[in-house]
Amino acid sequence: MTDAALPTPASELITWYDVARRDLPWRRTRDPWSILVSEVMLQQTRVETVIPYYLRFLARFPTPAALAAAPLDEVLALWAGLGYYRRARLLKQTAQAVAARPDGAFPRDAASLAKLPGIGPYTAGALASIAFDAVEPLVDGNVARVLARLFRIEGDPRSGAARKAVWATAAQLLPRERPGDFNQALMELGATLCLPANPRCSACPLAHRCEAHRHSEVDRYPTPRPRPTPLAVRIAVGVVDAAGSIAVLRRREGGRMAGLHDLPSCELRAGDDAAVALSRHLAADHGIATLPLRAIGTTRHAITHHRITLEVMAGAALERTPRNVVRERAPDGGHDAAPLGLAAIADERGIEFVTRERLAELGLAAIGRKALAVAAKARPDQ
Ligand code: SF4
């Protein structure tokens, strides 16, 4: 046998992948746009969750040009439930940049791909190698874990020297033939066998090469990142009704979850009464006066490093508020203009009142969806 015919980690991994790989929709295509959509959706989200979103999204936006031309509202509504909405906005920016290129197509090399908005080193490597067969490495969380264990790489592979080491190792292992399949095989190994806890080493095609396995030190790799203590936060969120319609807020551009709809809410300080604080917030920030709000239940929500208790309030909005009366006065200080209705208040303060049917169509953020679920279960006398 010549050296060239000796099995390598890459050849063993690809042989295993050809047999063991899961049949996933984005693995049936080399279309860079479809691959990009899948990669973006799969960030921090499970495969089973992503599949229906991926199929719906591509049916509606089959090309970057289709997404580039779509209103953000519609994009966010299709994304609702996947979380991490920043991804949807960045994907739209990527689509706009691709659609604006002279040929309207993706560049084919990782360095040019990484210059597009929303595309980092990992996604550039994935697109270049999977869609265009470029010999480009990639490292995501799964790959970092596999490589850290295979070669007992010390340190947090998300930063510093350990990060450089896993990227260099990924590049070193990468074959010239089928680089995209090799990259996907590494990710598949991390997703199905080399799991964060209790990896299935007995089924692993690389067990005989794995340093951590050989030293019975699989649990030591990768070095865990020190986790900050989660912060406890209380938020009051309102299901505020006016003649059967519900007050909905569009989150402001530049803030968290910008462009997405949500129910009005405010963060509570220690000792705050949720109903009183939310009433004040509705009046001061949104110009909406309400009848006394009542507590209808609580639920939990977690956002990176925050453990949130949502205190859900319900109540009816009044048609007019003292503040609105001031705003109704004509600019020259003369006689009152026509009274503003709730719809007009909506335009000025980012709040609109929508029917429950329309509410179901809007891309509502997680806090709003959880509050509505509490409201749906609340007794009428609450
Ligand atoms: S032998 Fe175990 S720890 Fe090593 S790469 Fe395979 S699954 Fe991961």
mmCIF file of C-alpha atoms and ligand atoms in Angstrom:
data_model
loop_
_atom_site.group_PDB
_atom_site.id
_atom_site.type_symbol
_atom_site.label_atom_id
_atom_site.label_comp_id
_atom_site.label_asym_id
_atom_site.label_seq_id
_atom_site.Cartn_x
_atom_site.Cartn_y
_atom_site.Cartn_z
ATOM 1 C CA MET A 1 0.000 0.000 0.000
ATOM 2 C CA THR A 2 1.396 3.459 -0.887
ATOM 3 C CA ASP A 3 1.208 6.394 1.517
ATOM 4 C CA ALA A 4 -1.405 8.005 -0.717
ATOM 5 C CA ALA A 5 -3.728 5.056 -0.146
ATOM 6 C CA LEU A 6 -3.403 5.076 3.661
ATOM 7 C CA PRO A 7 -6.598 6.080 5.412
ATOM 8 C CA THR A 8 -6.542 9.590 6.830
ATOM 9 C CA PRO A 9 -8.857 11.166 9.408
ATOM 10 C CA ALA A 10 -10.578 12.862 6.458
ATOM 11 C CA SER A 11 -11.085 9.704 4.410
ATOM 12 C CA GLU A 12 -12.366 7.766 7.440
ATOM 13 C CA LEU A 13 -14.701 10.568 8.381
ATOM 14 C CA ILE A 14 -16.114 10.978 4.859
ATOM 15 C CA THR A 15 -16.624 7.189 4.527
ATOM 16 C CA TRP A 16 -18.609 7.255 7.768
ATOM 17 C CA TYR A 17 -20.540 10.362 6.674
ATOM 18 C CA ASP A 18 -21.582 8.780 3.365
ATOM 19 C CA VAL A 19 -23.396 6.076 5.317
ATOM 20 C CA ALA A 20 -24.472 7.772 8.554
ATOM 21 C CA ARG A 21 -25.461 11.277 7.511
ATOM 22 C CA ARG A 22 -28.979 12.497 8.193
ATOM 23 C CA ASP A 23 -31.079 13.332 5.178
ATOM 24 C CA LEU A 24 -31.759 17.040 5.739
ATOM 25 C CA PRO A 25 -33.399 19.393 3.220
ATOM 26 C CA TRP A 26 -30.342 21.667 2.921
ATOM 27 C CA ARG A 27 -28.133 18.684 2.139
ATOM 28 C CA ARG A 28 -30.025 18.055 -1.100
ATOM 29 C CA THR A 29 -28.824 21.285 -2.690
ATOM 30 C CA ARG A 30 -25.657 23.141 -3.664
ATOM 31 C CA ASP A 31 -27.550 26.417 -4.016
ATOM 32 C CA PRO A 32 -25.598 28.964 -1.912
ATOM 33 C CA TRP A 33 -28.740 30.899 -0.967
ATOM 34 C CA SER A 34 -30.515 27.808 0.391
ATOM 35 C CA ILE A 35 -27.350 26.794 2.254
ATOM 36 C CA LEU A 36 -26.983 30.281 3.731
ATOM 37 C CA VAL A 37 -30.606 30.309 4.941
ATOM 38 C CA SER A 38 -30.096 26.932 6.626
ATOM 39 C CA GLU A 39 -26.805 27.991 8.229
ATOM 40 C CA VAL A 40 -28.292 31.178 9.628
ATOM 41 C CA MET A 41 -31.385 29.409 10.966
ATOM 42 C CA LEU A 42 -29.312 26.623 12.527
ATOM 43 C CA GLN A 43 -27.336 29.085 14.680
ATOM 44 C CA GLN A 44 -28.479 28.364 18.267
ATOM 45 C CA THR A 45 -31.516 26.444 16.994
ATOM 46 C CA ARG A 46 -32.244 22.721 16.756
ATOM 47 C CA VAL A 47 -32.481 20.947 13.406
ATOM 48 C CA GLU A 48 -36.048 19.699 13.977
ATOM 49 C CA THR A 49 -37.190 23.244 14.783
ATOM 50 C CA VAL A 50 -35.472 24.704 11.727
ATOM 51 C CA ILE A 51 -36.818 22.328 9.033
ATOM 52 C CA PRO A 52 -40.386 23.733 8.693
ATOM 53 C CA TYR A 53 -39.123 27.340 8.926
ATOM 54 C CA TYR A 54 -36.474 26.651 6.277
ATOM 55 C CA LEU A 55 -39.018 25.171 3.865
ATOM 56 C CA ARG A 56 -41.546 27.992 4.379
ATOM 57 C CA PHE A 57 -38.890 30.709 4.135
ATOM 58 C CA LEU A 58 -37.407 29.434 0.863
ATOM 59 C CA ALA A 59 -40.847 28.858 -0.636
ATOM 60 C CA ARG A 60 -41.565 32.552 -0.030
ATOM 61 C CA PHE A 61 -38.026 33.896 -0.652
ATOM 62 C CA PRO A 62 -36.394 31.526 -3.169
ATOM 63 C CA THR A 63 -33.583 33.976 -4.064
ATOM 64 C CA PRO A 64 -31.617 36.758 -2.349
ATOM 65 C CA ALA A 65 -33.452 39.220 -4.634
ATOM 66 C CA ALA A 66 -36.839 38.011 -3.339
ATOM 67 C CA LEU A 67 -35.799 38.598 0.282
ATOM 68 C CA ALA A 68 -34.088 41.901 -0.547
ATOM 69 C CA ALA A 69 -37.352 43.230 -2.017
ATOM 70 C CA ALA A 70 -39.640 42.011 0.807
ATOM 71 C CA PRO A 71 -40.880 44.271 3.633
ATOM 72 C CA LEU A 72 -39.072 43.566 6.933
ATOM 73 C CA ASP A 73 -42.457 42.983 8.618
ATOM 74 C CA GLU A 74 -43.139 40.027 6.397
ATOM 75 C CA VAL A 75 -39.649 38.604 6.961
ATOM 76 C CA LEU A 76 -39.989 38.895 10.741
ATOM 77 C CA ALA A 77 -43.459 37.351 10.671
ATOM 78 C CA LEU A 78 -42.052 34.280 8.868
ATOM 79 C CA TRP A 79 -39.221 34.180 11.414
ATOM 80 C CA ALA A 80 -41.519 34.500 14.458
ATOM 81 C CA GLY A 81 -40.891 31.614 16.849
ATOM 82 C CA LEU A 82 -37.303 30.912 15.706
ATOM 83 C CA GLY A 83 -35.908 33.572 18.074
ATOM 84 C CA TYR A 84 -32.717 35.606 17.742
ATOM 85 C CA TYR A 85 -34.411 37.980 15.297
ATOM 86 C CA ARG A 86 -31.192 39.818 14.618
ATOM 87 C CA ARG A 87 -30.383 36.894 12.340
ATOM 88 C CA ALA A 88 -33.383 37.681 10.115
ATOM 89 C CA ARG A 89 -32.398 41.324 9.775
ATOM 90 C CA LEU A 90 -28.792 40.396 8.981
ATOM 91 C CA LEU A 91 -29.957 37.816 6.440
ATOM 92 C CA LYS A 92 -31.975 40.525 4.726
ATOM 93 C CA GLN A 93 -28.881 42.744 4.632
ATOM 94 C CA THR A 94 -26.855 39.881 3.141
ATOM 95 C CA ALA A 95 -29.571 39.323 0.525
ATOM 96 C CA GLN A 96 -29.570 43.029 -0.346
ATOM 97 C CA ALA A 97 -25.770 43.027 -0.752
ATOM 98 C CA VAL A 98 -25.867 39.947 -3.008
ATOM 99 C CA ALA A 99 -28.791 41.286 -5.055
ATOM 100 C CA ALA A 100 -26.860 44.546 -5.549
ATOM 101 C CA ARG A 101 -23.799 42.778 -7.000
ATOM 102 C CA PRO A 102 -23.451 43.187 -10.791
ATOM 103 C CA ASP A 103 -24.254 39.507 -11.424
ATOM 104 C CA GLY A 104 -26.686 39.246 -8.490
ATOM 105 C CA ALA A 105 -24.804 36.110 -7.372
ATOM 106 C CA PHE A 106 -22.705 35.116 -4.367
ATOM 107 C CA PRO A 107 -18.919 35.434 -4.594
ATOM 108 C CA ARG A 108 -17.321 31.986 -4.621
ATOM 109 C CA ASP A 109 -14.371 32.335 -2.225
ATOM 110 C CA ALA A 110 -14.444 32.572 1.567
ATOM 111 C CA ALA A 111 -12.537 35.892 1.781
ATOM 112 C CA SER A 112 -15.062 37.677 -0.492
ATOM 113 C CA LEU A 113 -18.018 35.962 1.172
ATOM 114 C CA ALA A 114 -16.794 37.141 4.592
ATOM 115 C CA LYS A 115 -17.005 40.753 3.354
ATOM 116 C CA LEU A 116 -20.792 40.472 2.930
ATOM 117 C CA PRO A 117 -22.813 41.844 5.850
ATOM 118 C CA GLY A 118 -23.911 39.139 8.290
ATOM 119 C CA ILE A 119 -21.378 36.542 7.136
ATOM 120 C CA GLY A 120 -18.627 35.560 9.592
ATOM 121 C CA PRO A 121 -15.684 33.193 9.128
ATOM 122 C CA TYR A 122 -17.748 30.073 9.869
ATOM 123 C CA THR A 123 -20.551 30.865 7.399
ATOM 124 C CA ALA A 124 -18.050 31.960 4.746
ATOM 125 C CA GLY A 125 -16.255 28.602 5.095
ATOM 126 C CA ALA A 126 -19.539 26.692 4.948
ATOM 127 C CA LEU A 127 -20.768 28.493 1.814
ATOM 128 C CA ALA A 128 -17.432 28.337 -0.014
ATOM 129 C CA SER A 129 -16.819 24.655 0.703
ATOM 130 C CA ILE A 130 -20.369 23.257 0.470
ATOM 131 C CA ALA A 131 -21.736 25.332 -2.415
ATOM 132 C CA PHE A 132 -18.542 25.921 -4.389
ATOM 133 C CA ASP A 133 -16.196 23.052 -3.407
ATOM 134 C CA ALA A 134 -13.563 25.545 -2.216
ATOM 135 C CA VAL A 135 -10.897 24.089 0.061
ATOM 136 C CA GLU A 136 -11.883 26.263 3.029
ATOM 137 C CA PRO A 137 -12.086 25.134 6.655
ATOM 138 C CA LEU A 138 -14.868 25.956 9.068
ATOM 139 C CA VAL A 139 -15.260 25.762 12.825
ATOM 140 C CA ASP A 140 -18.566 25.934 14.650
ATOM 141 C CA GLY A 141 -19.344 24.756 18.190
ATOM 142 C CA ASN A 142 -19.646 21.122 17.124
ATOM 143 C CA VAL A 143 -16.404 21.146 15.146
ATOM 144 C CA ALA A 144 -14.549 22.907 17.973
ATOM 145 C CA ARG A 145 -15.680 20.211 20.412
ATOM 146 C CA VAL A 146 -14.644 17.343 18.109
ATOM 147 C CA LEU A 147 -11.217 18.826 17.373
ATOM 148 C CA ALA A 148 -10.549 19.803 20.998
ATOM 149 C CA ARG A 149 -11.183 16.174 21.993
ATOM 150 C CA LEU A 150 -9.372 14.537 19.064
ATOM 151 C CA PHE A 151 -6.188 16.503 19.726
ATOM 152 C CA ARG A 152 -6.651 17.440 23.399
ATOM 153 C CA ILE A 153 -6.522 21.146 22.622
ATOM 154 C CA GLU A 154 -6.415 23.074 25.905
ATOM 155 C CA GLY A 155 -8.315 26.315 26.534
ATOM 156 C CA ASP A 156 -11.652 27.811 25.469
ATOM 157 C CA PRO A 157 -11.903 27.140 21.694
ATOM 158 C CA ARG A 158 -14.100 30.237 21.256
ATOM 159 C CA SER A 159 -11.258 32.632 21.979
ATOM 160 C CA GLY A 160 -7.529 33.281 22.026
ATOM 161 C CA ALA A 161 -4.881 30.654 21.357
ATOM 162 C CA ALA A 162 -7.319 27.713 21.525
ATOM 163 C CA ARG A 163 -9.516 29.301 18.851
ATOM 164 C CA LYS A 164 -6.513 29.741 16.573
ATOM 165 C CA ALA A 165 -5.481 26.141 17.263
ATOM 166 C CA VAL A 166 -8.861 24.618 16.304
ATOM 167 C CA TRP A 167 -9.029 26.682 13.086
ATOM 168 C CA ALA A 168 -5.460 25.678 12.171
ATOM 169 C CA THR A 169 -6.283 22.022 12.882
ATOM 170 C CA ALA A 170 -9.460 22.192 10.772
ATOM 171 C CA ALA A 171 -7.399 23.632 7.888
ATOM 172 C CA GLN A 172 -4.719 20.979 8.295
ATOM 173 C CA LEU A 173 -7.172 18.078 8.173
ATOM 174 C CA LEU A 174 -9.134 19.450 5.212
ATOM 175 C CA PRO A 175 -8.785 17.282 2.065
ATOM 176 C CA ARG A 176 -8.604 18.743 -1.445
ATOM 177 C CA GLU A 177 -11.280 16.288 -2.562
ATOM 178 C CA ARG A 178 -14.806 16.854 -1.195
ATOM 179 C CA PRO A 179 -13.906 19.651 1.274
ATOM 180 C CA GLY A 180 -17.597 20.510 1.723
ATOM 181 C CA ASP A 181 -18.472 16.939 2.654
ATOM 182 C CA PHE A 182 -15.536 16.767 5.051
ATOM 183 C CA ASN A 183 -16.697 19.954 6.793
ATOM 184 C CA GLN A 184 -20.237 18.644 7.005
ATOM 185 C CA ALA A 185 -18.950 15.288 8.286
ATOM 186 C CA LEU A 186 -17.083 17.011 11.131
ATOM 187 C CA MET A 187 -20.229 18.922 12.064
ATOM 188 C CA GLU A 188 -22.338 15.762 11.786
ATOM 189 C CA LEU A 189 -19.961 13.880 14.078
ATOM 190 C CA GLY A 190 -20.305 16.640 16.676
ATOM 191 C CA ALA A 191 -24.081 16.762 16.309
ATOM 192 C CA THR A 192 -24.771 13.035 16.466
ATOM 193 C CA LEU A 193 -21.903 11.187 18.251
ATOM 194 C CA CYS A 194 -19.391 13.581 19.810
ATOM 195 C CA LEU A 195 -22.104 15.119 21.974
ATOM 196 C CA PRO A 196 -21.361 17.670 24.708
ATOM 197 C CA ALA A 197 -22.322 15.127 27.403
ATOM 198 C CA ASN A 198 -21.973 11.341 27.097
ATOM 199 C CA PRO A 199 -20.390 11.180 23.613
ATOM 200 C CA ARG A 200 -20.952 7.859 21.854
ATOM 201 C CA CYS A 201 -17.272 6.991 21.392
ATOM 202 C CA SER A 202 -17.995 3.301 20.743
ATOM 203 C CA ALA A 203 -19.703 4.280 17.446
ATOM 204 C CA CYS A 204 -17.160 6.972 16.467
ATOM 205 C CA PRO A 205 -15.186 6.432 13.254
ATOM 206 C CA LEU A 206 -12.258 8.399 14.720
ATOM 207 C CA ALA A 207 -12.146 6.767 18.177
ATOM 208 C CA HIS A 208 -8.831 5.048 17.384
ATOM 209 C CA ARG A 209 -7.299 8.476 16.672
ATOM 210 C CA CYS A 210 -8.901 10.377 19.545
ATOM 211 C CA GLU A 211 -6.468 11.563 22.212
ATOM 212 C CA ALA A 212 -9.119 12.450 24.770
ATOM 213 C CA HIS A 213 -10.752 9.022 24.356
ATOM 214 C CA ARG A 214 -7.401 7.247 24.639
ATOM 215 C CA HIS A 215 -6.638 9.064 27.900
ATOM 216 C CA SER A 216 -10.207 8.627 29.218
ATOM 217 C CA GLU A 217 -10.423 12.408 29.459
ATOM 218 C CA VAL A 218 -13.324 13.098 27.105
ATOM 219 C CA ASP A 219 -15.126 15.080 29.833
ATOM 220 C CA ARG A 220 -12.171 17.496 30.137
ATOM 221 C CA TYR A 221 -12.516 18.787 26.543
ATOM 222 C CA PRO A 222 -13.322 21.346 25.364
ATOM 223 C CA THR A 223 -12.372 23.494 28.351
ATOM 224 C CA PRO A 224 -15.664 25.003 29.561
ATOM 225 C CA ARG A 225 -16.137 28.743 29.340
ATOM 226 C CA PRO A 226 -16.733 30.371 32.744
ATOM 227 C CA ARG A 227 -20.434 31.228 32.872
ATOM 228 C CA PRO A 228 -21.638 34.502 34.404
ATOM 229 C CA THR A 229 -24.259 34.158 37.132
ATOM 230 C CA PRO A 230 -27.702 34.728 35.592
ATOM 231 C CA LEU A 231 -29.376 38.002 36.529
ATOM 232 C CA ALA A 232 -32.913 37.842 37.930
ATOM 233 C CA VAL A 233 -35.231 40.388 36.248
ATOM 234 C CA ARG A 234 -38.952 41.165 36.693
ATOM 235 C CA ILE A 235 -40.909 42.519 33.753
ATOM 236 C CA ALA A 236 -44.537 43.651 33.753
ATOM 237 C CA VAL A 237 -46.238 43.023 30.419
ATOM 238 C CA GLY A 238 -49.713 44.248 29.497
ATOM 239 C CA VAL A 239 -52.566 42.699 27.550
ATOM 240 C CA VAL A 240 -54.334 46.027 27.068
ATOM 241 C CA ASP A 241 -57.677 45.902 25.337
ATOM 242 C CA ALA A 242 -59.740 48.569 23.581
ATOM 243 C CA ALA A 243 -63.068 47.445 22.146
ATOM 244 C CA GLY A 244 -61.737 43.959 21.449
ATOM 245 C CA SER A 245 -58.413 45.096 19.978
ATOM 246 C CA ILE A 246 -55.053 44.632 21.735
ATOM 247 C CA ALA A 247 -52.273 47.213 22.179
ATOM 248 C CA VAL A 248 -49.185 46.142 20.249
ATOM 249 C CA LEU A 249 -45.823 47.880 20.226
ATOM 250 C CA ARG A 250 -43.366 47.878 17.376
ATOM 251 C CA ARG A 251 -39.888 47.706 18.847
ATOM 252 C CA ARG A 252 -37.798 50.685 17.840
ATOM 253 C CA GLU A 253 -34.980 50.504 15.306
ATOM 254 C CA GLY A 254 -31.589 50.265 16.934
ATOM 255 C CA GLY A 255 -32.852 48.510 20.082
ATOM 256 C CA ARG A 256 -33.185 44.832 20.899
ATOM 257 C CA MET A 257 -35.470 42.914 18.508
ATOM 258 C CA ALA A 258 -35.925 46.067 16.428
ATOM 259 C CA GLY A 259 -38.833 46.015 13.988
ATOM 260 C CA LEU A 260 -40.569 43.138 15.768
ATOM 261 C CA HIS A 261 -43.977 43.539 17.386
ATOM 262 C CA ASP A 262 -44.480 42.900 21.074
ATOM 263 C CA LEU A 263 -46.880 43.671 23.894
ATOM 264 C CA PRO A 264 -46.028 46.797 25.904
ATOM 265 C CA SER A 265 -43.869 46.023 28.914
ATOM 266 C CA CYS A 266 -41.545 47.597 31.462
ATOM 267 C CA GLU A 267 -38.793 46.363 33.717
ATOM 268 C CA LEU A 268 -39.662 46.470 37.437
ATOM 269 C CA ARG A 269 -37.404 47.644 40.225
ATOM 270 C CA ALA A 270 -37.296 45.963 43.641
ATOM 271 C CA GLY A 271 -40.550 46.706 45.474
ATOM 272 C CA ASP A 272 -42.414 48.001 42.388
ATOM 273 C CA ASP A 273 -46.099 47.116 42.135
ATOM 274 C CA ALA A 274 -46.370 45.650 38.616
ATOM 275 C CA ALA A 275 -49.848 47.064 37.866
ATOM 276 C CA VAL A 276 -48.945 50.577 39.012
ATOM 277 C CA ALA A 277 -45.567 50.594 37.255
ATOM 278 C CA LEU A 278 -47.018 49.343 33.977
ATOM 279 C CA SER A 279 -49.893 51.876 34.095
ATOM 280 C CA ARG A 280 -47.383 54.686 34.560
ATOM 281 C CA HIS A 281 -45.217 53.340 31.750
ATOM 282 C CA LEU A 282 -48.184 53.086 29.369
ATOM 283 C CA ALA A 283 -49.198 56.656 30.113
ATOM 284 C CA ALA A 284 -45.726 58.206 30.115
ATOM 285 C CA ASP A 285 -44.124 56.358 27.211
ATOM 286 C CA HIS A 286 -47.115 55.514 25.038
ATOM 287 C CA GLY A 287 -49.770 58.062 25.972
ATOM 288 C CA ILE A 288 -52.269 55.363 26.900
ATOM 289 C CA ALA A 289 -54.363 55.635 30.055
ATOM 290 C CA THR A 290 -56.009 52.487 31.347
ATOM 291 C CA LEU A 291 -58.558 51.407 33.889
ATOM 292 C CA PRO A 292 -56.744 49.773 36.869
ATOM 293 C CA LEU A 293 -54.703 46.826 35.574
ATOM 294 C CA ARG A 294 -55.110 43.420 37.198
ATOM 295 C CA ALA A 295 -52.553 40.613 37.551
ATOM 296 C CA ILE A 296 -53.569 37.518 35.596
ATOM 297 C CA GLY A 297 -50.521 35.302 36.036
ATOM 298 C CA THR A 298 -46.777 34.937 35.759
ATOM 299 C CA THR A 299 -44.471 33.008 33.470
ATOM 300 C CA ARG A 300 -40.740 32.594 32.982
ATOM 301 C CA HIS A 301 -38.503 33.674 30.163
ATOM 302 C CA ALA A 302 -34.743 33.332 29.695
ATOM 303 C CA ILE A 303 -32.525 35.546 27.572
ATOM 304 C CA THR A 304 -28.738 35.126 27.666
ATOM 305 C CA HIS A 305 -27.642 35.558 31.301
ATOM 306 C CA HIS A 306 -31.092 36.833 32.358
ATOM 307 C CA ARG A 307 -33.751 34.832 34.165
ATOM 308 C CA ILE A 308 -36.916 36.811 33.638
ATOM 309 C CA THR A 309 -40.178 36.584 35.538
ATOM 310 C CA LEU A 310 -42.981 37.992 33.433
ATOM 311 C CA GLU A 311 -45.857 39.431 35.462
ATOM 312 C CA VAL A 312 -48.793 39.565 33.100
ATOM 313 C CA MET A 313 -51.342 42.356 33.573
ATOM 314 C CA ALA A 314 -54.650 42.831 31.799
ATOM 315 C CA GLY A 315 -56.882 45.868 31.525
ATOM 316 C CA ALA A 316 -58.843 48.196 29.281
ATOM 317 C CA ALA A 317 -57.438 51.314 27.614
ATOM 318 C CA LEU A 318 -59.271 54.617 27.909
ATOM 319 C CA GLU A 319 -59.988 56.517 24.705
ATOM 320 C CA ARG A 320 -58.318 59.745 25.800
ATOM 321 C CA THR A 321 -55.596 60.754 28.212
ATOM 322 C CA PRO A 322 -54.644 64.147 29.639
ATOM 323 C CA ARG A 323 -51.471 63.984 27.615
ATOM 324 C CA ASN A 324 -53.397 63.436 24.427
ATOM 325 C CA VAL A 325 -55.527 66.471 25.169
ATOM 326 C CA VAL A 326 -52.343 68.539 25.262
ATOM 327 C CA ARG A 327 -51.221 67.032 21.985
ATOM 328 C CA GLU A 328 -54.589 67.801 20.406
ATOM 329 C CA ARG A 329 -54.071 71.531 20.796
ATOM 330 C CA ALA A 330 -53.234 73.136 17.486
ATOM 331 C CA PRO A 331 -49.528 73.999 16.981
ATOM 332 C CA ASP A 332 -50.235 77.741 17.205
ATOM 333 C CA GLY A 333 -51.708 77.240 20.694
ATOM 334 C CA GLY A 334 -55.158 78.147 19.420
ATOM 335 C CA HIS A 335 -58.317 76.113 19.527
ATOM 336 C CA ASP A 336 -58.270 72.332 19.924
ATOM 337 C CA ALA A 337 -57.903 70.218 16.835
ATOM 338 C CA ALA A 338 -60.175 67.212 16.337
ATOM 339 C CA PRO A 339 -59.751 64.621 19.132
ATOM 340 C CA LEU A 340 -57.246 61.886 18.470
ATOM 341 C CA GLY A 341 -58.546 58.329 18.509
ATOM 342 C CA LEU A 342 -56.507 55.310 19.528
ATOM 343 C CA ALA A 343 -55.362 54.724 15.955
ATOM 344 C CA ALA A 344 -53.811 58.174 15.820
ATOM 345 C CA ILE A 345 -52.095 57.628 19.155
ATOM 346 C CA ALA A 346 -50.681 54.466 17.659
ATOM 347 C CA ASP A 347 -49.004 56.310 14.826
ATOM 348 C CA GLU A 348 -47.300 58.751 17.150
ATOM 349 C CA ARG A 349 -46.170 56.479 19.963
ATOM 350 C CA GLY A 350 -45.240 53.204 18.222
ATOM 351 C CA ILE A 351 -48.333 51.481 19.657
ATOM 352 C CA GLU A 352 -51.219 50.256 17.574
ATOM 353 C CA PHE A 353 -54.401 48.446 18.526
ATOM 354 C CA VAL A 354 -54.917 45.345 16.442
ATOM 355 C CA THR A 355 -57.630 42.714 16.274
ATOM 356 C CA ARG A 356 -56.850 39.242 17.629
ATOM 357 C CA GLU A 357 -56.875 37.911 14.053
ATOM 358 C CA ARG A 358 -54.252 40.463 12.983
ATOM 359 C CA LEU A 359 -52.292 39.699 16.162
ATOM 360 C CA ALA A 360 -51.998 36.084 15.031
ATOM 361 C CA GLU A 361 -50.449 37.248 11.722
ATOM 362 C CA LEU A 362 -47.838 39.570 13.269
ATOM 363 C CA GLY A 363 -44.378 38.379 14.174
ATOM 364 C CA LEU A 364 -44.749 38.784 17.938
ATOM 365 C CA ALA A 365 -41.630 38.565 20.171
ATOM 366 C CA ALA A 366 -41.365 35.799 22.764
ATOM 367 C CA ILE A 367 -42.399 37.978 25.738
ATOM 368 C CA GLY A 368 -45.631 38.961 23.984
ATOM 369 C CA ARG A 369 -46.380 35.393 22.926
ATOM 370 C CA LYS A 370 -45.835 34.085 26.453
ATOM 371 C CA ALA A 371 -48.022 36.818 27.946
ATOM 372 C CA LEU A 372 -50.826 36.019 25.503
ATOM 373 C CA ALA A 373 -50.577 32.327 26.456
ATOM 374 C CA VAL A 374 -51.022 33.328 30.122
ATOM 375 C CA ALA A 375 -53.982 35.543 29.163
ATOM 376 C CA ALA A 376 -55.598 32.697 27.210
ATOM 377 C CA LYS A 377 -55.531 30.516 30.342
ATOM 378 C CA ALA A 378 -56.625 33.246 32.778
ATOM 379 C CA ARG A 379 -60.071 32.999 34.363
ATOM 380 C CA PRO A 380 -62.468 35.786 33.313
ATOM 381 C CA ASP A 381 -62.720 36.989 36.945
ATOM 382 C CA GLN A 382 -58.917 37.448 37.196
HETATM 383 S S1 SF4 B 1 -13.906 9.165 20.234
HETATM 384 FE FE1 SF4 B 1 -15.504 10.114 21.399
HETATM 385 S S2 SF4 B 1 -14.611 12.042 22.107
HETATM 386 FE FE2 SF4 B 1 -13.313 11.295 20.461
HETATM 387 S S3 SF4 B 1 -14.075 12.295 18.639
HETATM 388 FE FE3 SF4 B 1 -15.102 10.314 18.769
HETATM 389 S S4 SF4 B 1 -17.022 10.714 19.876
HETATM 390 FE FE4 SF4 B 1 -15.665 12.482 20.187
#
